[in-house]
Tab-separated table of C-alpha atoms in Angstrom:
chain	number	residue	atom	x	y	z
A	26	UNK	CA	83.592	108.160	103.912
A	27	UNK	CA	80.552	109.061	105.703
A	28	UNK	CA	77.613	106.982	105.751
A	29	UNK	CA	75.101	108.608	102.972
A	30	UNK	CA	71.429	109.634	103.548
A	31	UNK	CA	68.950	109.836	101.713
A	32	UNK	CA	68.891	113.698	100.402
A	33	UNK	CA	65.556	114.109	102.113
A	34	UNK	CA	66.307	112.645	105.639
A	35	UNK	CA	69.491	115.206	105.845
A	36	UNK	CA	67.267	118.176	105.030
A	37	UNK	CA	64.691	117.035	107.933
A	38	UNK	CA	67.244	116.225	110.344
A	39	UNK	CA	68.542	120.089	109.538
A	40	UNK	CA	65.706	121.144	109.510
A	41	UNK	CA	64.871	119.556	113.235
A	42	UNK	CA	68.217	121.020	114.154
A	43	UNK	CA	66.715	124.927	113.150
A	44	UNK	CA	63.233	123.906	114.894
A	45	UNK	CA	64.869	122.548	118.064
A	46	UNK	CA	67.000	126.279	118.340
A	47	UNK	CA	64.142	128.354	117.735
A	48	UNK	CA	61.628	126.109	120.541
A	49	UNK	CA	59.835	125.072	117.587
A	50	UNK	CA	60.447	121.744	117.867
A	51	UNK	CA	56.758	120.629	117.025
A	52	UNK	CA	57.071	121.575	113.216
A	53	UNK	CA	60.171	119.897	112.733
A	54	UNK	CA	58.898	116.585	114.190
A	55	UNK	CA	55.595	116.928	112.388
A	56	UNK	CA	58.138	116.294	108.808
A	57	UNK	CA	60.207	113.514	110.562
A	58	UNK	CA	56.615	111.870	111.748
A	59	UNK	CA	55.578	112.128	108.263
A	60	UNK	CA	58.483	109.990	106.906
A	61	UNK	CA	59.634	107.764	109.938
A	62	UNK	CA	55.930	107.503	111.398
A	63	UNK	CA	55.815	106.690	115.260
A	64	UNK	CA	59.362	106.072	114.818
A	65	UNK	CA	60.151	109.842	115.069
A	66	UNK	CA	58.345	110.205	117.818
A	67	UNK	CA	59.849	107.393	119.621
A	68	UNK	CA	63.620	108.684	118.794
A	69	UNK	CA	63.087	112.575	120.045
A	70	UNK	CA	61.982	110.629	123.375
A	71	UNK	CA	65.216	108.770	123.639
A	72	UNK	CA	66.723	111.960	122.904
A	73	UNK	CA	65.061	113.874	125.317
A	74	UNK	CA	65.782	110.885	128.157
A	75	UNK	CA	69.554	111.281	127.472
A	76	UNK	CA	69.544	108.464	126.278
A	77	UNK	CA	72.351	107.953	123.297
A	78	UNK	CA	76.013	107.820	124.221
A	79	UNK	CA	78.680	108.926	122.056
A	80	UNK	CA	81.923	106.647	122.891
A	81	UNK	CA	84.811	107.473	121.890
A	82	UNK	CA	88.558	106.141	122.611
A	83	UNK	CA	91.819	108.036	122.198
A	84	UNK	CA	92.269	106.464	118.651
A	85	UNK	CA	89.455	108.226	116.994
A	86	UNK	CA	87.490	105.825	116.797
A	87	UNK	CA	83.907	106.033	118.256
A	88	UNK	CA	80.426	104.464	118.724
A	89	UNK	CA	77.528	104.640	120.258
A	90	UNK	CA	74.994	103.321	122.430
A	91	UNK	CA	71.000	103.546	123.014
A	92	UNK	CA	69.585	102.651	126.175
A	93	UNK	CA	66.559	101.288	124.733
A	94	UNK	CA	62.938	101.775	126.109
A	95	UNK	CA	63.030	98.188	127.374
A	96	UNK	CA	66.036	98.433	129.182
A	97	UNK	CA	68.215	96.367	126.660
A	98	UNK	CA	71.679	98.795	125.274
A	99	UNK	CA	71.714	99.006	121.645
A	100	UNK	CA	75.374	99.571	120.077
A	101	UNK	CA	75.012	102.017	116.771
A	102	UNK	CA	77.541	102.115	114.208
A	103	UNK	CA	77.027	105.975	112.706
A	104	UNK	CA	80.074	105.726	109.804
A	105	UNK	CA	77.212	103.320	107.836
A	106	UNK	CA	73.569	102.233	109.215
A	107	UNK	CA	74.132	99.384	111.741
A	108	UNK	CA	71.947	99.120	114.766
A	109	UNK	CA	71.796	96.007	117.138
A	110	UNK	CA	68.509	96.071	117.917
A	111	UNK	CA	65.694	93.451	116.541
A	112	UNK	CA	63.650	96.229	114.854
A	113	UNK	CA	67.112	96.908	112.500
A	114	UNK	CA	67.334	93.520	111.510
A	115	UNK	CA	63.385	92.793	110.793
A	116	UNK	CA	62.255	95.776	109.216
A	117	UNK	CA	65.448	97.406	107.916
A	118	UNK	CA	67.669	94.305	106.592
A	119	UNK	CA	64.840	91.766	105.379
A	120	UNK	CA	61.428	93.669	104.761
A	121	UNK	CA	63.541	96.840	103.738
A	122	UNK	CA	60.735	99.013	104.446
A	123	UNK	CA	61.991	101.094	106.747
A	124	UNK	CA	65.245	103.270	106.275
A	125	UNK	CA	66.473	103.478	110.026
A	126	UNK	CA	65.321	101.926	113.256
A	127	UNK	CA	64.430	104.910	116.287
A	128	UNK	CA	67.363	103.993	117.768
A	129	UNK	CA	69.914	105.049	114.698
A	130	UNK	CA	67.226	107.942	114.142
A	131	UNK	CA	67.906	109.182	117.542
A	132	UNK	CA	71.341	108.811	117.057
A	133	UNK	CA	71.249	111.339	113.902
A	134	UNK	CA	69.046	113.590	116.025
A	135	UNK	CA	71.279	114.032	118.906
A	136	UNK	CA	74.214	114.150	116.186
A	137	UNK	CA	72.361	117.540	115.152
A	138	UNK	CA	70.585	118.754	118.294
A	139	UNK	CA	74.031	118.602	119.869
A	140	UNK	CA	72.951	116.857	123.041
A	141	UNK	CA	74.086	113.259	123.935
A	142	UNK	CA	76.037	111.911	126.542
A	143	UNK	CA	79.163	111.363	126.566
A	144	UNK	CA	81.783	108.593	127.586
A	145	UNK	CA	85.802	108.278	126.907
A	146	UNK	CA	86.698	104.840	127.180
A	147	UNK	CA	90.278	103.476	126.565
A	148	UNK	CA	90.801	102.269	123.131
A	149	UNK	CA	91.164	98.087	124.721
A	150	UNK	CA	87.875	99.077	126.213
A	151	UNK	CA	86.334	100.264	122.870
A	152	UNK	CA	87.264	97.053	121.020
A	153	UNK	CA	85.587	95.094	123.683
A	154	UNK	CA	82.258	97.109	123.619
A	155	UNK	CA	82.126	96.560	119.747
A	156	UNK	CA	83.212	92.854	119.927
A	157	UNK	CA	80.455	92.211	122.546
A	158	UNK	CA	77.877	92.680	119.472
A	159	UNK	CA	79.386	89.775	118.520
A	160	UNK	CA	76.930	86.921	120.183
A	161	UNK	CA	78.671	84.432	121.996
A	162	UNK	CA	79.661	81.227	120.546
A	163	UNK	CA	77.251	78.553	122.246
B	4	UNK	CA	87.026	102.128	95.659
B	5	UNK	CA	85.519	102.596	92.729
B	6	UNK	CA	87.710	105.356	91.454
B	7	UNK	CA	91.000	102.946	92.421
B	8	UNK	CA	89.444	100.524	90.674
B	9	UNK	CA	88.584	102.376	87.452
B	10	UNK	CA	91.979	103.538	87.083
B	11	UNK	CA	93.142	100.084	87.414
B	12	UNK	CA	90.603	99.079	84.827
B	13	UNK	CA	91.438	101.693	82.310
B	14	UNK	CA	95.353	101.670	82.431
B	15	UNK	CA	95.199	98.745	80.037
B	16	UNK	CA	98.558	97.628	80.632
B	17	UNK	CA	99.696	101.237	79.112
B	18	UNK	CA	102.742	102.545	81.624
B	19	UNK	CA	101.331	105.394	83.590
B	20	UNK	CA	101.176	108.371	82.397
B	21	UNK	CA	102.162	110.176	85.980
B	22	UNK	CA	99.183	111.777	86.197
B	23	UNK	CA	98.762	113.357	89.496
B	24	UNK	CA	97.522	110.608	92.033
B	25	UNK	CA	94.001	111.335	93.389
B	26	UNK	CA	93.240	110.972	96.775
B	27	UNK	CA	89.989	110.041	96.325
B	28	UNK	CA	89.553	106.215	96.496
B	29	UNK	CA	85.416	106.565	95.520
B	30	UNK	CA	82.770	104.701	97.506
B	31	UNK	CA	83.357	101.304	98.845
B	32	UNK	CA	82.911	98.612	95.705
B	33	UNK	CA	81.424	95.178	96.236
B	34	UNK	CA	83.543	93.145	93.153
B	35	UNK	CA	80.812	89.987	92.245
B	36	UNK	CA	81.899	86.630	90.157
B	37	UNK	CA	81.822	83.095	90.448
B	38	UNK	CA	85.478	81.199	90.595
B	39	UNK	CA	87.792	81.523	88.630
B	40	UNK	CA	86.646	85.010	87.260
B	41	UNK	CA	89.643	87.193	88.361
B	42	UNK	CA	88.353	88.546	91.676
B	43	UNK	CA	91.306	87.957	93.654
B	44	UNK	CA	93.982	89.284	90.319
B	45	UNK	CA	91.715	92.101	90.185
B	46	UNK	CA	92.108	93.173	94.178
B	47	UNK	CA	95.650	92.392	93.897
B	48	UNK	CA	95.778	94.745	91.449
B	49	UNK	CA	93.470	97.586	92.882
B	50	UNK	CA	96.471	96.744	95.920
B	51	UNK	CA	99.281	97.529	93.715
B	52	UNK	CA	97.323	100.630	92.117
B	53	UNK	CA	96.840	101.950	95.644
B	54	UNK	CA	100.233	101.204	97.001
B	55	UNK	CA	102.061	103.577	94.243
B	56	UNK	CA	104.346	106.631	95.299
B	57	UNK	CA	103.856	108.258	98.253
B	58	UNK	CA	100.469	106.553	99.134
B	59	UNK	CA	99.763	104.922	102.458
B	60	UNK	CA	100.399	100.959	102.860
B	61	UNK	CA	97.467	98.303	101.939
B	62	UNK	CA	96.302	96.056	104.248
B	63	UNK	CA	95.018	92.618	102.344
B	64	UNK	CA	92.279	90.351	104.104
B	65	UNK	CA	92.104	86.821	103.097
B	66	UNK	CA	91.703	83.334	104.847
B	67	UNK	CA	94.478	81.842	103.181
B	68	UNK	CA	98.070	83.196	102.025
B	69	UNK	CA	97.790	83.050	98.188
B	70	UNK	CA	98.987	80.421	96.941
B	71	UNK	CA	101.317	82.672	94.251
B	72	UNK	CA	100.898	86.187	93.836
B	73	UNK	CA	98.636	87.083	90.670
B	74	UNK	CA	100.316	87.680	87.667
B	75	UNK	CA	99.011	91.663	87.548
B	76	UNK	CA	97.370	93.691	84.833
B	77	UNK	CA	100.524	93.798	82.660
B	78	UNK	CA	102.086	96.603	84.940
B	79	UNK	CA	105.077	95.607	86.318
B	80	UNK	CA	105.545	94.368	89.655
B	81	UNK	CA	107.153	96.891	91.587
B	82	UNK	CA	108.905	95.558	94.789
B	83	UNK	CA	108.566	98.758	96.580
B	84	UNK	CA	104.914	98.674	95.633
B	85	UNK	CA	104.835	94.838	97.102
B	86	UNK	CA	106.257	95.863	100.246
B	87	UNK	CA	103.704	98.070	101.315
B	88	UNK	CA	101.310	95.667	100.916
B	89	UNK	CA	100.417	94.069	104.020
B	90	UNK	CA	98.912	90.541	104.385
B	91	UNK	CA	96.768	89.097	107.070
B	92	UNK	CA	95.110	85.766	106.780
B	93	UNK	CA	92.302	86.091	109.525
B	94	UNK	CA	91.247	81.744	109.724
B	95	UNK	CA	87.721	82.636	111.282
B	96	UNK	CA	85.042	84.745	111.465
B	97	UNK	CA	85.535	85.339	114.794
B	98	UNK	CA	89.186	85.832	114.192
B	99	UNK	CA	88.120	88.664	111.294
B	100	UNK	CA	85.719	90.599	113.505
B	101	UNK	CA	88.353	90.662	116.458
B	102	UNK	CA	90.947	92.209	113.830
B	103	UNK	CA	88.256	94.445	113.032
B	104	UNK	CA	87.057	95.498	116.289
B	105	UNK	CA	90.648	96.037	117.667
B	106	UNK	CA	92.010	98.374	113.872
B	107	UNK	CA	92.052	101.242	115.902
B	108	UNK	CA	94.303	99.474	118.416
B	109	UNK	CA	96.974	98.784	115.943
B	110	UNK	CA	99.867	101.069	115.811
B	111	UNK	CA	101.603	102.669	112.880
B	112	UNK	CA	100.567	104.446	109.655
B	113	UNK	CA	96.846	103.660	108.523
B	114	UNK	CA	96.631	101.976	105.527
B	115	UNK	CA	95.202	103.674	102.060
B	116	UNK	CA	93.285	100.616	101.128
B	117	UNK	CA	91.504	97.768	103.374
B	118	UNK	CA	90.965	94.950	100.590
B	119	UNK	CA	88.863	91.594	101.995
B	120	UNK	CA	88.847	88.634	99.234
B	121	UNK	CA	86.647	85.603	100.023
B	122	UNK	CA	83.956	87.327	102.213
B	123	UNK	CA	81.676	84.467	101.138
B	124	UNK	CA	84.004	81.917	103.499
B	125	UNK	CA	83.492	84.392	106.556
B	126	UNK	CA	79.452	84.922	106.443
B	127	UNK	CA	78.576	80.946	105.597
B	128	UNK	CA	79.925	80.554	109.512
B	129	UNK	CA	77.358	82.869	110.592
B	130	UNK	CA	73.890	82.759	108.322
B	131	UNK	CA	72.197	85.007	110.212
B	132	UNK	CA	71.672	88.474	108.148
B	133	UNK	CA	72.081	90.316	111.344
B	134	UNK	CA	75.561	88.912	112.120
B	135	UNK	CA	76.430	89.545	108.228
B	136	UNK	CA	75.474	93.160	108.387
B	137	UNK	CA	77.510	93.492	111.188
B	138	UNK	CA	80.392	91.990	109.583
B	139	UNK	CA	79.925	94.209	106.902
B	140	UNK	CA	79.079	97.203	108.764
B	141	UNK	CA	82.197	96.602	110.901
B	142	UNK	CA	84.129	96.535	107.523
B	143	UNK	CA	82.900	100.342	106.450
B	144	UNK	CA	83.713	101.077	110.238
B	145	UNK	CA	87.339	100.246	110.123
B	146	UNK	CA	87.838	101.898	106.821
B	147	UNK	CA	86.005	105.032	107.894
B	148	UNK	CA	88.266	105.089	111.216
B	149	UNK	CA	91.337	104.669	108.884
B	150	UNK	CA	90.249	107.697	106.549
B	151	UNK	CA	90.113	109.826	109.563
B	152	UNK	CA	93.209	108.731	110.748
B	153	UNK	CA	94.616	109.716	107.296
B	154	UNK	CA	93.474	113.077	107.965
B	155	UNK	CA	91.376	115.644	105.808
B	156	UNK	CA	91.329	115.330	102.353
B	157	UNK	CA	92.588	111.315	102.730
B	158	UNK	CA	90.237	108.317	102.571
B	159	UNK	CA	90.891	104.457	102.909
B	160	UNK	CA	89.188	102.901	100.095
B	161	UNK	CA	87.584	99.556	101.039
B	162	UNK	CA	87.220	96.508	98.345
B	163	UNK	CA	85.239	93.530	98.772
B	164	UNK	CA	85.232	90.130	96.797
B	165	UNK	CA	82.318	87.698	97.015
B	166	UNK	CA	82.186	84.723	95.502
B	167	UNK	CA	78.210	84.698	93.577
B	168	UNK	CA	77.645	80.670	92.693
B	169	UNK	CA	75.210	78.982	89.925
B	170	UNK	CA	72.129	79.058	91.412
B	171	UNK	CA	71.247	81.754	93.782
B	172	UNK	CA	69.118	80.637	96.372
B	173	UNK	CA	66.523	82.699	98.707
B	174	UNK	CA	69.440	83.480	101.291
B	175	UNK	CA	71.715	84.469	98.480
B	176	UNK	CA	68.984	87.291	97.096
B	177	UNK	CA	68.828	88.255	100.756
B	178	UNK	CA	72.479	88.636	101.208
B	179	UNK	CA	72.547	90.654	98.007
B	180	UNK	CA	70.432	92.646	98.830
B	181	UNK	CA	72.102	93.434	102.445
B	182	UNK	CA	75.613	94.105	100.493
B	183	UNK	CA	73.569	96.615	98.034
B	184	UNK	CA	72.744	98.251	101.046
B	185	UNK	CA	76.148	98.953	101.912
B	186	UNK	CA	78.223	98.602	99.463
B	187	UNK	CA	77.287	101.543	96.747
B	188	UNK	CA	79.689	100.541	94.076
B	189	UNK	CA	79.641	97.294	92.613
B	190	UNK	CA	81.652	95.055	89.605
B	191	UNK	CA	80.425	92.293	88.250
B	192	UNK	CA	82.740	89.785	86.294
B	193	UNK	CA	80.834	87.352	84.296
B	194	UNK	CA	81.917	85.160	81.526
B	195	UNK	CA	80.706	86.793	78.404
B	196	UNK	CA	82.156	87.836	75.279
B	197	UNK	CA	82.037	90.774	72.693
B	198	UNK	CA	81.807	88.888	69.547
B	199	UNK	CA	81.590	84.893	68.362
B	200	UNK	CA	84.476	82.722	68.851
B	201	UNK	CA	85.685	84.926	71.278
B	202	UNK	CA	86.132	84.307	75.294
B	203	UNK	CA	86.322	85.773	78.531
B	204	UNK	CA	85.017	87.986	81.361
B	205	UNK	CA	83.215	91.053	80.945
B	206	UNK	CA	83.577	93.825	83.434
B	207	UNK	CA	80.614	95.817	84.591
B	208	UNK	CA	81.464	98.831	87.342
B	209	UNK	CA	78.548	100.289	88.299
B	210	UNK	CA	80.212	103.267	90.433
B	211	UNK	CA	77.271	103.850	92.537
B	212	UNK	CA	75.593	107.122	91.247
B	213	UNK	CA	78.574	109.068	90.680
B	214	UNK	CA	79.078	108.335	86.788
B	215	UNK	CA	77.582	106.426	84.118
B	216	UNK	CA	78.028	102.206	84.046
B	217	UNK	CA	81.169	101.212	82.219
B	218	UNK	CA	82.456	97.836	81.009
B	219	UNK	CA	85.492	96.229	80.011
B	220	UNK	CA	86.445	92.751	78.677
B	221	UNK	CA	88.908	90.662	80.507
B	222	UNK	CA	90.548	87.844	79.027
B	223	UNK	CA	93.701	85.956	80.826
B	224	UNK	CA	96.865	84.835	78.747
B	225	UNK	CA	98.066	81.161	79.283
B	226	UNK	CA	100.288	82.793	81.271
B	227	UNK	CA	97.861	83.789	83.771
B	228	UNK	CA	98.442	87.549	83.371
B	229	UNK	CA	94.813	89.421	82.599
B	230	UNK	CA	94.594	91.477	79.988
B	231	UNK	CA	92.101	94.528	79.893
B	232	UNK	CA	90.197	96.328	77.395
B	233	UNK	CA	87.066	98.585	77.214
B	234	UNK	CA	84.544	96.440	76.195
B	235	UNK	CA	83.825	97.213	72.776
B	236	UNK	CA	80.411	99.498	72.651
B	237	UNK	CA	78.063	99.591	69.849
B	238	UNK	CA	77.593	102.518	67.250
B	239	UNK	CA	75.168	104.748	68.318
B	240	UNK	CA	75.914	103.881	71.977
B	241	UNK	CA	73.154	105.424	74.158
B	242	UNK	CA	76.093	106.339	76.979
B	243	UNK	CA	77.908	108.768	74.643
B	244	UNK	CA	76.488	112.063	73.779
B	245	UNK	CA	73.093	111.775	74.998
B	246	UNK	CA	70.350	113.412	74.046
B	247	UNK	CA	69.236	116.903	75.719
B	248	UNK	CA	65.437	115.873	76.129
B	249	UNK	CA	65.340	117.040	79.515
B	250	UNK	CA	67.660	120.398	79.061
B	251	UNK	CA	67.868	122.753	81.682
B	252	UNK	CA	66.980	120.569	84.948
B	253	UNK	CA	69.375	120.380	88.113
């Protein structure tokens, strides 16, 4: 059950995946600018900074992190569109204008430019990283 | 969901015919109505449906043990069916998300199904939409983890009930509008009735883009068991047989 999107954004992010192999990667971020605005731009610099983390635990079961531009970790949920970060919640959950915050877009980019980091964590340590999203109780 | 659900939906009470058992669970499927509509017999039975030969066990989500178990769709009660039903009664939020962070930590098979009733008692602890899509996006998480633990060709199906009220408020249309977001499939159950005189619950599953809206009417006998059938359509139905007037596109 894999988190569906919308027909066009799959085609892009394939297409950025061709552009990126043939060092074009200009044309393919001139589409993704088109539809995700500075957003795209944003994302392929997160990218490019190494910064997304795939974790994943000896269950299976894996998520990943964005090591945002201020500093702040995001934790992504890639099986459906979750992102901790502010931007997810304003623009994405109550204006519904946008379709992904950068940080899930550079997610899906490094999904199909192959290149994030990587980090095995036990699957107690896993459970912890996603209950952490959780805020505290005051 | 959805397709475990339809099934359920369209046996009406008829014994099964043994047709080979699909796999394919469908999309996860948001199940709407106010109390007393037959949410909670409906997921019990979408449980059962799941939990037939050589399927995986169901895990069942609610705050409280039921009180008695739902008298079914008219199919019968099959204790081996029962048994592979597991129950946990998460008594928080936090206690929910914890069980939901730590799925992957539990041992033995993975479960088929991951059914949640009353997920309108877990998000009035925590109003803020960001906390409820992360509630909700941990939900799709766990089942997605339990599909691949299923292996290829397997998927756990994941069923939600909400409680809607009377009057929807601002943060209600907000909610919605979150759950629409993730939940593709939806069924509504609303009082409503095919003809005069008549009573009941209509049906609406709205599978989420893979096939056309369909509707049944549900009624309950005194003696609690529901009763299904396909809500009655009018002649000249607009679902059935359209018309060709745009032939030939993809």
């Amino acid at each position: 059950m894999a988190a569906v999107l919308p027909a066009v954004v799959e085609q892009l992010l394939s297409e950025m995946a061709a552009a990126v192999q043939e060092n074009a990667r200009s044309t393919g971020l001139r589409s993704l600018k088109f539809l995700f605005g500075s957003s795209a731009t944003q994302a392929l610099d997160l990218v490019d900074r190494q910064s997304i983390t795939l974790i994943s635990s000896p269950s299976g079961r894996h998520a990943y992190q964005v090591l945002g531009s201020s500093g702040k970790t995001y934790t992504c949920l890639a099986s459906c569109h979750y992102c901790s970060c502010p931007a997810f919640a304003f623009s994405v959950l109550r204006k519904s204008d946008s379709i992904l915050c950068k940080h899930l877009l550079a997610v899906y980019l490094s999904q199909v430019m192959r290149t994030c980091q990587q980090l095995s964590v036990s699957d107690k340590q896993l459970t912890d990283i996603l209950l952490m999203e959780k805020k505290q109780e005051a | 969901m959805a397709e475990t659900l339809r099934r359920v939906l369209t046996r009406d009470g008829a014994a099964w015919s043994g047709e080979e058992n699909t796999p394919v669970a469908g999309p996860p499927l948001l199940l709407l109505g106010a109390p007393g509509s037959g949410k909670t017999t409906l997921l019990f039975a979408a449980a059962l449906e799941a939990a037939g030969e050589g399927q995986g066990p169901v895990l069942f989500l609610t705050r409280r043990p039921l009180q008695s178990l739902p008298r079914g769709t008219g199919t019968t009660r099959d204790p081996m069916r029962l048994q592979k039903i597991r129950f946990q009664y998460p008594p928080s939020t936090r206690e929910l998300f914890r069980l939901l962070c730590s799925a992957h930590e539990a041992p033995g098979p993975a479960p088929s199904l991951l059914l949640l009733d009353g997920l309108e008692e877990y998000l009035a602890e925590d109003p803020e939409p960001q906390e409820a899509a992360y509630l909700i996006a941990l939900l799709l998480d766990t089942a997605a983890h339990f599909s691949h633990r299923l292996g290829p060709g397997r998927d756990c199906g994941l069923m939600v009930a909400l409680q809607t009220k009377e009057e929807a408020d601002s943060g209600d249309v907000l909610l919605l509008a979150l759950l629409q977001r993730y939940f593709p499939a939806q069924c509504w159950l609303q009082p409503d009735a095919p003809g005069p005189g008549e009573h009941g619950l209509r049906a609406c599953l709205e599978p989420g883009g893979l096939g056309p809206r369909t509707e049944w009417w549900v009624t309950f006998r005194s003696d609690g068991e529901m009763m299904i059938a396909p809500w009655p359509t009018q002649a000249g139905d607009p679902s059935s047989g359209k018309g060709s007037s745009s032939g030939g596109q993809p």
